[in-house]
mmCIF file of C-alpha atoms in Angstrom:
data_model
loop_
_atom_site.group_PDB
_atom_site.id
_atom_site.type_symbol
_atom_site.label_atom_id
_atom_site.label_comp_id
_atom_site.label_asym_id
_atom_site.label_seq_id
_atom_site.Cartn_x
_atom_site.Cartn_y
_atom_site.Cartn_z
ATOM 1 C CA MET A 1 -43.119 -48.762 -3.140
ATOM 2 C CA LYS A 2 -45.135 -51.360 -1.219
ATOM 3 C CA GLY A 3 -43.612 -52.909 1.850
ATOM 4 C CA VAL A 4 -41.020 -50.194 2.357
ATOM 5 C CA ALA A 5 -39.753 -49.787 5.922
ATOM 6 C CA ARG A 6 -40.351 -46.093 6.393
ATOM 7 C CA VAL A 7 -37.348 -44.309 7.758
ATOM 8 C CA ILE A 8 -39.122 -41.323 6.181
ATOM 9 C CA ARG A 9 -42.640 -40.672 7.474
ATOM 10 C CA ALA A 10 -43.464 -37.302 5.928
ATOM 11 C CA VAL A 11 -42.981 -36.219 2.309
ATOM 12 C CA LEU A 12 -43.429 -32.469 1.929
ATOM 13 C CA PHE A 13 -43.698 -30.808 -1.474
ATOM 14 C CA ASP A 14 -43.345 -27.324 -2.838
ATOM 15 C CA PHE A 15 -46.217 -26.662 -5.250
ATOM 16 C CA ASP A 16 -45.449 -24.385 -8.223
ATOM 17 C CA GLY A 17 -43.116 -26.235 -10.584
ATOM 18 C CA THR A 18 -43.040 -29.274 -8.303
ATOM 19 C CA LEU A 19 -46.502 -30.823 -7.986
ATOM 20 C CA ALA A 20 -47.883 -28.907 -10.944
ATOM 21 C CA ASP A 21 -46.545 -26.898 -13.849
ATOM 22 C CA THR A 22 -48.276 -23.755 -12.635
ATOM 23 C CA LEU A 23 -45.505 -21.225 -13.160
ATOM 24 C CA PRO A 24 -46.796 -20.164 -16.613
ATOM 25 C CA LEU A 25 -50.187 -19.475 -15.007
ATOM 26 C CA VAL A 26 -48.596 -17.443 -12.219
ATOM 27 C CA TYR A 27 -46.533 -15.429 -14.708
ATOM 28 C CA ARG A 28 -49.558 -14.745 -16.917
ATOM 29 C CA SER A 29 -51.790 -13.741 -14.002
ATOM 30 C CA PHE A 30 -49.188 -11.346 -12.585
ATOM 31 C CA ARG A 31 -48.342 -9.934 -15.999
ATOM 32 C CA GLU A 32 -51.956 -9.180 -16.929
ATOM 33 C CA MET A 33 -52.758 -7.760 -13.485
ATOM 34 C CA TRP A 34 -49.786 -5.384 -13.588
ATOM 35 C CA ARG A 35 -50.568 -4.369 -17.146
ATOM 36 C CA GLY A 36 -53.852 -3.031 -15.783
ATOM 37 C CA VAL A 37 -52.104 -1.224 -12.923
ATOM 38 C CA ASP A 38 -49.341 0.657 -14.743
ATOM 39 C CA GLY A 39 -49.260 -0.607 -18.326
ATOM 40 C CA ARG A 40 -45.733 -1.968 -17.957
ATOM 41 C CA GLU A 41 -44.919 -5.452 -19.236
ATOM 42 C CA ARG A 42 -43.038 -7.728 -16.807
ATOM 43 C CA SER A 43 -40.876 -10.623 -18.007
ATOM 44 C CA ASP A 44 -41.058 -14.096 -16.490
ATOM 45 C CA GLU A 45 -37.596 -13.541 -15.022
ATOM 46 C CA GLU A 46 -38.659 -10.283 -13.364
ATOM 47 C CA ILE A 47 -41.703 -11.947 -11.828
ATOM 48 C CA LEU A 48 -39.659 -14.971 -10.707
ATOM 49 C CA SER A 49 -37.236 -12.685 -8.895
ATOM 50 C CA LEU A 50 -40.101 -11.548 -6.629
ATOM 51 C CA PHE A 51 -40.949 -15.046 -5.412
ATOM 52 C CA GLY A 52 -40.669 -15.784 -1.714
ATOM 53 C CA PRO A 53 -43.638 -13.951 -0.173
ATOM 54 C CA PRO A 54 -47.167 -15.034 -1.200
ATOM 55 C CA GLU A 55 -48.784 -13.214 -4.091
ATOM 56 C CA GLU A 56 -50.883 -11.008 -1.816
ATOM 57 C CA GLU A 57 -47.717 -9.667 -0.172
ATOM 58 C CA ILE A 58 -45.927 -9.198 -3.506
ATOM 59 C CA ILE A 59 -48.901 -7.188 -4.758
ATOM 60 C CA ARG A 60 -49.274 -5.243 -1.489
ATOM 61 C CA GLN A 61 -45.643 -4.121 -1.660
ATOM 62 C CA ARG A 62 -45.836 -2.913 -5.264
ATOM 63 C CA VAL A 63 -49.344 -1.640 -5.979
ATOM 64 C CA PRO A 64 -50.614 1.786 -4.828
ATOM 65 C CA GLU A 65 -52.907 1.475 -1.825
ATOM 66 C CA GLU A 66 -55.912 2.845 -3.700
ATOM 67 C CA GLN A 67 -55.559 0.047 -6.271
ATOM 68 C CA LEU A 68 -54.666 -2.739 -3.850
ATOM 69 C CA GLU A 69 -57.997 -4.482 -3.263
ATOM 70 C CA ALA A 70 -58.990 -4.323 -6.918
ATOM 71 C CA SER A 71 -55.574 -5.654 -7.970
ATOM 72 C CA LEU A 72 -55.758 -8.569 -5.535
ATOM 73 C CA GLU A 73 -59.195 -9.546 -6.791
ATOM 74 C CA GLU A 74 -58.034 -9.172 -10.383
ATOM 75 C CA TYR A 75 -55.069 -11.476 -9.760
ATOM 76 C CA TYR A 76 -57.238 -14.237 -8.291
ATOM 77 C CA SER A 77 -59.853 -13.802 -11.004
ATOM 78 C CA LEU A 78 -57.183 -14.207 -13.678
ATOM 79 C CA TYR A 79 -55.622 -17.157 -11.828
ATOM 80 C CA GLN A 80 -58.976 -18.951 -11.740
ATOM 81 C CA LYS A 81 -59.930 -17.960 -15.287
ATOM 82 C CA PHE A 82 -56.734 -19.186 -16.960
ATOM 83 C CA HIS A 83 -56.108 -22.235 -14.766
ATOM 84 C CA GLU A 84 -57.514 -24.907 -17.071
ATOM 85 C CA GLU A 85 -55.946 -23.249 -20.117
ATOM 86 C CA GLU A 86 -52.467 -22.965 -18.601
ATOM 87 C CA VAL A 87 -52.201 -25.929 -16.206
ATOM 88 C CA GLU A 88 -52.476 -29.532 -17.339
ATOM 89 C CA GLN A 89 -53.573 -32.201 -14.908
ATOM 90 C CA VAL A 90 -50.785 -34.793 -14.904
ATOM 91 C CA PRO A 91 -52.034 -38.301 -13.990
ATOM 92 C CA GLN A 92 -48.521 -39.339 -12.952
ATOM 93 C CA MET A 93 -48.458 -36.685 -10.229
ATOM 94 C CA LEU A 94 -51.817 -37.800 -8.868
ATOM 95 C CA GLN A 95 -50.590 -41.377 -8.870
ATOM 96 C CA LEU A 96 -47.442 -40.368 -7.009
ATOM 97 C CA LEU A 97 -49.519 -38.826 -4.233
ATOM 98 C CA ARG A 98 -51.825 -41.870 -4.125
ATOM 99 C CA ASP A 99 -48.827 -44.225 -3.935
ATOM 100 C CA LEU A 100 -47.338 -42.257 -1.068
ATOM 101 C CA LYS A 101 -50.619 -42.342 0.838
ATOM 102 C CA GLU A 102 -51.133 -46.055 0.178
ATOM 103 C CA ASN A 103 -47.668 -46.777 1.528
ATOM 104 C CA GLY A 104 -48.292 -44.946 4.763
ATOM 105 C CA TYR A 105 -46.448 -41.676 4.164
ATOM 106 C CA GLN A 106 -47.906 -38.436 5.390
ATOM 107 C CA VAL A 107 -48.080 -35.950 2.515
ATOM 108 C CA GLY A 108 -47.762 -32.213 2.907
ATOM 109 C CA VAL A 109 -47.546 -29.136 0.717
ATOM 110 C CA VAL A 110 -45.367 -26.263 1.920
ATOM 111 C CA THR A 111 -45.579 -23.470 -0.615
ATOM 112 C CA GLY A 112 -44.852 -19.776 -0.870
ATOM 113 C CA LYS A 113 -48.180 -19.357 -2.693
ATOM 114 C CA GLY A 114 -50.985 -17.657 -0.890
ATOM 115 C CA ARG A 115 -53.644 -19.945 0.568
ATOM 116 C CA ARG A 116 -56.335 -18.749 -1.815
ATOM 117 C CA SER A 117 -54.430 -19.637 -4.991
ATOM 118 C CA ALA A 118 -53.068 -22.878 -3.488
ATOM 119 C CA GLU A 119 -56.588 -24.058 -2.667
ATOM 120 C CA ILE A 120 -57.798 -23.148 -6.156
ATOM 121 C CA SER A 121 -55.054 -25.269 -7.734
ATOM 122 C CA LEU A 122 -55.359 -28.231 -5.368
ATOM 123 C CA ALA A 123 -59.108 -28.384 -6.008
ATOM 124 C CA LYS A 124 -58.847 -28.022 -9.779
ATOM 125 C CA LEU A 125 -56.105 -30.663 -9.997
ATOM 126 C CA GLU A 126 -57.998 -33.065 -7.681
ATOM 127 C CA MET A 127 -55.127 -33.151 -5.185
ATOM 128 C CA ALA A 128 -56.834 -31.644 -2.130
ATOM 129 C CA ASP A 129 -57.954 -34.986 -0.668
ATOM 130 C CA LEU A 130 -54.455 -36.439 -1.097
ATOM 131 C CA VAL A 131 -52.732 -33.801 1.060
ATOM 132 C CA ASP A 132 -52.642 -34.174 4.851
ATOM 133 C CA ILE A 133 -51.290 -30.694 5.609
ATOM 134 C CA LEU A 134 -51.130 -27.456 3.605
ATOM 135 C CA VAL A 135 -48.873 -24.637 4.782
ATOM 136 C CA THR A 136 -48.862 -21.588 2.514
ATOM 137 C CA GLY A 137 -47.138 -18.249 2.440
ATOM 138 C CA SER A 138 -50.278 -16.825 4.050
ATOM 139 C CA ASP A 139 -49.721 -19.024 7.113
ATOM 140 C CA VAL A 140 -46.182 -18.006 8.077
ATOM 141 C CA ARG A 141 -44.366 -14.837 9.090
ATOM 142 C CA ARG A 142 -41.042 -15.784 7.494
ATOM 143 C CA TYR A 143 -40.948 -17.009 3.916
ATOM 144 C CA LYS A 144 -38.717 -19.522 2.188
ATOM 145 C CA PRO A 145 -35.779 -19.963 2.294
ATOM 146 C CA HIS A 146 -36.610 -19.634 5.999
ATOM 147 C CA PRO A 147 -37.682 -23.065 7.309
ATOM 148 C CA GLU A 148 -40.752 -21.875 9.248
ATOM 149 C CA GLY A 149 -43.254 -23.434 6.826
ATOM 150 C CA ILE A 150 -41.535 -26.836 6.835
ATOM 151 C CA GLN A 151 -41.180 -26.757 10.612
ATOM 152 C CA LYS A 152 -44.860 -25.911 10.978
ATOM 153 C CA ALA A 153 -45.897 -28.789 8.714
ATOM 154 C CA LEU A 154 -43.699 -31.292 10.553
ATOM 155 C CA SER A 155 -45.049 -30.146 13.906
ATOM 156 C CA GLN A 156 -48.648 -30.540 12.811
ATOM 157 C CA LEU A 157 -47.900 -33.985 11.363
ATOM 158 C CA GLY A 158 -46.106 -35.065 14.548
ATOM 159 C CA CYS A 159 -42.844 -35.828 12.741
ATOM 160 C CA SER A 160 -39.236 -34.999 13.551
ATOM 161 C CA PRO A 161 -36.962 -33.420 10.902
ATOM 162 C CA GLU A 162 -35.153 -36.761 10.585
ATOM 163 C CA GLU A 163 -38.442 -38.306 9.466
ATOM 164 C CA GLY A 164 -39.137 -35.763 6.737
ATOM 165 C CA ILE A 165 -38.022 -34.765 3.270
ATOM 166 C CA TYR A 166 -38.779 -31.630 1.286
ATOM 167 C CA VAL A 167 -39.186 -31.793 -2.473
ATOM 168 C CA GLY A 168 -38.950 -28.626 -4.566
ATOM 169 C CA ASP A 169 -37.734 -27.115 -7.809
ATOM 170 C CA SER A 170 -35.931 -23.977 -6.607
ATOM 171 C CA PRO A 171 -32.679 -23.161 -4.792
ATOM 172 C CA GLY A 172 -34.789 -21.571 -2.057
ATOM 173 C CA ASP A 173 -36.560 -24.886 -1.514
ATOM 174 C CA VAL A 174 -33.247 -26.650 -0.919
ATOM 175 C CA HIS A 175 -32.082 -23.919 1.462
ATOM 176 C CA ALA A 176 -35.350 -24.142 3.401
ATOM 177 C CA GLY A 177 -35.116 -27.927 3.647
ATOM 178 C CA LEU A 178 -31.533 -27.852 4.839
ATOM 179 C CA ALA A 179 -32.347 -25.172 7.411
ATOM 180 C CA ALA A 180 -35.206 -27.329 8.687
ATOM 181 C CA GLY A 181 -32.950 -30.374 8.979
ATOM 182 C CA VAL A 182 -34.938 -32.553 6.579
ATOM 183 C CA GLY A 183 -33.765 -34.476 3.545
ATOM 184 C CA THR A 184 -33.855 -32.466 0.324
ATOM 185 C CA VAL A 185 -34.837 -33.392 -3.217
ATOM 186 C CA GLY A 186 -34.573 -31.026 -6.175
ATOM 187 C CA VAL A 187 -36.845 -31.790 -9.114
ATOM 188 C CA ARG A 188 -36.617 -30.966 -12.772
ATOM 189 C CA TRP A 189 -39.553 -32.957 -14.108
ATOM 190 C CA PHE A 190 -41.588 -30.054 -15.532
ATOM 191 C CA VAL A 191 -40.461 -27.916 -18.447
ATOM 192 C CA GLY A 192 -41.698 -24.878 -16.526
ATOM 193 C CA SER A 193 -39.752 -25.653 -13.341
ATOM 194 C CA ASP A 194 -37.401 -23.090 -11.856
ATOM 195 C CA SER A 195 -34.243 -23.365 -13.985
ATOM 196 C CA ARG A 196 -31.820 -21.746 -11.540
ATOM 197 C CA PRO A 197 -29.030 -24.145 -10.477
ATOM 198 C CA PHE A 198 -29.286 -25.823 -7.098
ATOM 199 C CA ASP A 199 -26.676 -24.375 -4.767
ATOM 200 C CA PRO A 200 -26.099 -26.027 -2.380
ATOM 201 C CA LYS A 201 -26.903 -29.385 -3.912
ATOM 202 C CA PRO A 202 -29.866 -31.394 -2.612
ATOM 203 C CA GLN A 203 -29.465 -35.063 -1.745
ATOM 204 C CA LEU A 204 -31.106 -35.951 -5.048
ATOM 205 C CA VAL A 205 -31.866 -34.135 -8.276
ATOM 206 C CA ALA A 206 -34.765 -35.992 -9.901
ATOM 207 C CA GLU A 207 -35.590 -35.385 -13.537
ATOM 208 C CA SER A 208 -38.485 -37.844 -13.411
ATOM 209 C CA VAL A 209 -41.018 -39.103 -10.903
ATOM 210 C CA GLU A 210 -39.616 -42.617 -11.313
ATOM 211 C CA VAL A 211 -36.153 -41.499 -10.191
ATOM 212 C CA PHE A 212 -37.673 -39.948 -7.084
ATOM 213 C CA GLN A 213 -39.787 -43.030 -6.283
ATOM 214 C CA ASN A 214 -36.818 -45.355 -6.682
ATOM 215 C CA TRP A 215 -34.715 -43.152 -4.410
ATOM 216 C CA LEU A 216 -37.434 -43.028 -1.780
ATOM 217 C CA THR A 217 -37.837 -46.798 -1.896
ATOM 218 C CA SER A 218 -34.104 -47.267 -1.429
ATOM 219 C CA ARG A 219 -34.251 -45.259 1.804
ATOM 220 C CA GLY A 220 -36.345 -47.992 3.432
#
């Protein structure tokens, strides 16, 4: 991607299922936490349907107040405990971020995750130093598919919507990107990515990092 004339200045990513195959970890952490709260088993699909708010808000809305603080701590303890077992560090993803930085792009993460879990994952996957801006579900009042998080990241990076793209694996990511006025890329490069069809369609559906890099280069 060297020497590309950058019509795009900012590349913003969703996190779960986009920069890392963390959805199995999220499902497991929620499932085990809730098992301790009420003994009921939740399916991956049931947990996925709750996505949008950060995990602390999901838990706050569904756990009795007297169990809230203990449940929050249990979730984060499980998330940290199972991270290395459930989430593989993918060298290709690290290289993608390095390539973007080396070619002058500003790199952001705009995720519905809470800040605490996002920072755990970025640190464990050695991505923290490769990200210029992190906007989480803990940092906004309106969650995806609302564009607030993307707008906040662009503002802090000093970029216009025309200079940005948003890369994610869910229909909500595409809706948020379109609402923010940025280019949109849907990815399907992890087995654990959100499998719901993109509707509306993003500008690109990338099933590999190479397809995305080639597309980005062609925008120069």
